[in-house]
XYZ file of C-alpha atoms in Angstrom:
240
model
C -24.439 -7.274 0.492
C -20.866 -8.627 0.557
C -18.020 -5.998 0.324
C -16.348 -5.903 -2.934
C -13.683 -3.165 -2.377
C -11.510 -3.131 0.976
C -9.723 0.117 1.386
C -6.885 -0.266 3.832
C -5.195 2.674 5.610
C -2.414 2.048 8.157
C -2.226 4.917 10.594
C 0.012 5.960 13.583
C -0.704 9.084 15.515
C -2.723 10.576 12.707
C -5.883 11.848 14.884
C -6.417 15.045 12.942
C -6.603 13.046 9.574
C -9.015 10.373 10.225
C -12.328 12.292 9.887
C -11.254 14.302 6.720
C -9.844 11.160 5.127
C -12.935 9.237 5.806
C -15.090 12.064 4.230
C -12.835 12.302 1.177
C -12.967 8.563 0.554
C -16.740 8.563 0.680
C -16.907 11.563 -1.670
C -14.401 10.039 -4.072
C -16.465 6.704 -4.272
C -19.920 8.442 -4.268
C -20.629 7.012 -7.758
C -19.100 3.514 -7.152
C -21.786 0.974 -7.271
C -19.736 -1.837 -5.823
C -19.992 -2.047 -1.831
C -16.859 -0.841 -0.182
C -15.476 -0.569 3.258
C -12.703 1.806 4.591
C -10.571 0.009 7.280
C -8.184 2.128 9.431
C -5.502 -0.049 10.918
C -4.293 1.829 14.114
C -0.684 0.819 14.731
C -0.630 1.403 18.524
C -1.152 5.170 18.297
C -0.429 7.214 21.373
C -2.790 10.094 20.530
C -6.627 10.228 19.899
C -6.482 8.196 16.639
C -8.562 5.212 17.916
C -11.296 7.459 19.258
C -11.426 9.405 16.024
C -11.718 6.064 14.083
C -14.769 5.051 16.300
C -16.186 8.413 15.674
C -15.726 7.961 11.831
C -17.534 4.591 12.187
C -20.368 6.288 14.106
C -20.800 8.782 11.211
C -20.393 6.212 8.426
C -20.911 2.307 9.097
C -18.695 1.528 6.102
C -15.797 2.686 8.166
C -14.290 0.366 10.762
C -10.989 0.047 12.692
C -8.395 -2.424 13.684
C -5.988 -1.805 16.557
C -2.569 -3.104 17.204
C -1.816 -3.561 20.856
C 1.770 -2.097 20.183
C 3.488 -0.342 17.322
C 4.466 -2.885 14.741
C 5.215 -0.864 11.480
C 3.524 -0.201 8.294
C 4.082 -3.575 6.761
C 2.426 -5.289 9.768
C -0.417 -2.826 9.597
C -0.983 -3.600 5.943
C -0.807 -7.308 6.471
C -3.365 -7.065 9.362
C -5.631 -5.210 6.970
C -5.215 -7.776 4.188
C -5.851 -10.693 6.593
C -8.835 -9.009 8.274
C -10.763 -8.054 5.155
C -12.362 -10.201 2.446
C -13.024 -7.754 -0.496
C -11.768 -9.316 -3.805
C -10.395 -5.749 -4.682
C -7.923 -4.042 -2.383
C -6.948 -0.445 -2.295
C -4.317 1.049 0.031
C -3.341 4.625 0.844
C -1.395 6.541 3.584
C -3.236 8.166 6.419
C -1.381 11.349 6.200
C -3.636 13.095 3.448
C -0.884 13.401 1.066
C -2.370 10.624 -1.252
C -5.489 11.935 -2.865
C -8.595 9.657 -2.453
C -9.950 11.460 -5.691
C -7.526 9.226 -7.581
C -9.199 6.084 -6.560
C -11.801 5.853 -9.308
C -9.023 6.177 -11.912
C -7.019 3.396 -10.369
C -10.121 1.260 -10.103
C -10.746 1.696 -13.701
C -7.191 0.727 -14.564
C -7.644 -2.433 -12.762
C -9.839 -3.748 -15.566
C -6.690 -4.287 -17.533
C -4.266 -5.314 -14.841
C -3.981 -7.163 -11.669
C -2.063 -4.564 -9.730
C -2.047 -0.708 -10.273
C 0.514 1.432 -8.746
C 0.258 5.312 -8.212
C 3.159 7.395 -9.271
C 3.288 10.669 -7.409
C 3.644 13.723 -9.658
C 4.753 17.107 -8.363
C 5.785 15.416 -5.108
C 5.360 17.575 -2.049
C 8.386 16.265 -0.263
C 11.789 17.921 0.565
C 14.782 17.530 -1.753
C 16.414 14.943 0.361
C 13.548 12.485 0.390
C 13.138 12.992 -3.494
C 16.834 12.328 -3.966
C 16.657 9.111 -1.728
C 13.841 8.010 -3.809
C 15.854 8.328 -6.933
C 18.754 6.374 -5.432
C 16.602 3.754 -4.286
C 15.016 3.270 -7.648
C 18.426 2.909 -9.166
C 19.268 0.369 -6.608
C 16.215 -1.715 -7.151
C 16.575 -1.711 -10.981
C 20.206 -2.845 -10.510
C 19.504 -5.497 -8.012
C 16.125 -6.761 -9.016
C 16.008 -6.244 -12.700
C 12.612 -4.551 -12.247
C 12.021 -0.898 -12.580
C 9.030 0.749 -10.926
C 8.993 4.535 -10.777
C 7.611 5.122 -7.348
C 7.451 2.112 -5.079
C 7.206 4.511 -2.095
C 3.765 5.577 -3.120
C 1.075 3.859 -1.023
C -1.876 4.534 -3.310
C -2.426 1.358 -4.922
C -5.439 -0.745 -6.200
C -5.073 -4.580 -6.731
C -6.848 -7.915 -7.002
C -6.625 -9.937 -3.865
C -5.622 -12.841 -6.064
C -2.277 -10.907 -6.998
C -1.149 -11.662 -3.462
C -1.266 -15.455 -3.895
C 2.258 -16.692 -3.045
C 3.623 -13.474 -1.740
C 4.907 -13.774 1.712
C 4.773 -10.907 4.278
C 7.942 -9.502 5.911
C 8.913 -6.282 7.657
C 9.358 -3.981 4.698
C 7.270 -5.853 2.222
C 4.889 -3.055 1.473
C 7.882 -1.180 -0.342
C 8.565 -4.244 -2.478
C 5.089 -5.315 -3.171
C 4.930 -4.155 -6.869
C 8.103 -5.863 -7.429
C 7.033 -9.138 -5.810
C 3.763 -9.126 -7.573
C 5.398 -8.516 -10.938
C 7.752 -11.298 -10.408
C 4.951 -13.679 -9.696
C 3.621 -13.096 -13.177
C 0.810 -10.625 -12.426
C 0.041 -7.794 -14.835
C 1.168 -4.558 -13.217
C 0.528 -0.978 -14.294
C 1.639 2.363 -13.249
C -0.510 5.501 -13.408
C 0.139 9.040 -12.334
C -1.594 10.401 -9.080
C -1.893 13.546 -7.145
C 0.409 14.283 -4.170
C -0.341 16.831 -1.637
C 1.407 18.581 1.254
C 1.069 16.967 4.658
C -1.706 18.993 6.452
C -1.023 17.844 10.100
C 0.931 15.380 12.078
C 4.554 14.549 11.473
C 6.185 12.082 9.119
C 7.268 8.866 10.591
C 9.956 8.263 8.109
C 13.306 9.771 7.398
C 16.361 9.079 5.117
C 18.373 7.333 7.971
C 15.672 5.205 9.451
C 15.007 3.744 6.133
C 18.531 3.467 4.579
C 19.967 0.536 6.477
C 16.626 -1.387 6.539
C 16.210 -0.697 2.806
C 19.645 -2.133 1.942
C 19.057 -5.244 3.986
C 15.697 -5.792 2.551
C 16.874 -5.179 -0.940
C 19.602 -8.104 -0.561
C 16.932 -10.442 0.715
C 14.435 -9.697 -2.101
C 17.278 -10.052 -4.599
C 18.045 -13.360 -3.283
C 14.424 -14.439 -3.351
C 13.705 -13.291 -6.873
C 16.607 -15.383 -8.112
C 15.624 -18.446 -6.137
C 11.882 -18.166 -6.205
C 10.002 -21.099 -7.946
C 8.155 -20.399 -11.095
C 5.640 -22.666 -12.847
C 7.540 -25.365 -14.927
C 6.200 -26.558 -18.147
C 4.971 -30.046 -18.062
C 2.826 -32.556 -19.850
C 0.141 -35.006 -18.693
C -0.024 -38.740 -19.390
C -3.561 -39.272 -20.951
C -4.364 -41.893 -18.139
C -7.824 -42.331 -16.467
């Protein structure tokens, strides 16, 4: 039976989180009638992440893995997952267990009224610096792009594959995906989701390794949003 929901999880040095996350996803979608797959994209991990993905597959054939030969970043991992899956519905979440798979059924339900559903983390379990930087980033996006999404840093999303038509990938695209999809005319929706403390492993992102890159990407996306071609109105000659 063809897969209808592809759940993509980029991971890097998250060996202790693979098996718990696979179990939580299976439990969360226990009542889901549509066939689904859980795809871990190992972004060149240096620990036992890949062996844990293989173990998860042995325990549940719906789990499979893709492995980058070298660390390429979260955007590349997400793009690999998109290219190597075929489900008409895509879900994404982080591999650090801070996103709660129990929210997936709610987001899937919201997809009946939208093309792209974004999670908004409530009661964020991050330090003050990261929360403050997110507020500043939101202000910058609203000012430069004219689109206001509460939490583009939340990786918990569910969307129709067709929402990606015309969206080009670049290093950093995962942060701007809701803005780009909205700009293409897709119906987008935000909904609150749970956020949990990191159980194990170490965060791969800090303020300083995101600031310069974020500003650079913001300038590029702002240019693109102003210059992107949108469908033009036209009429047809009644010919043959």
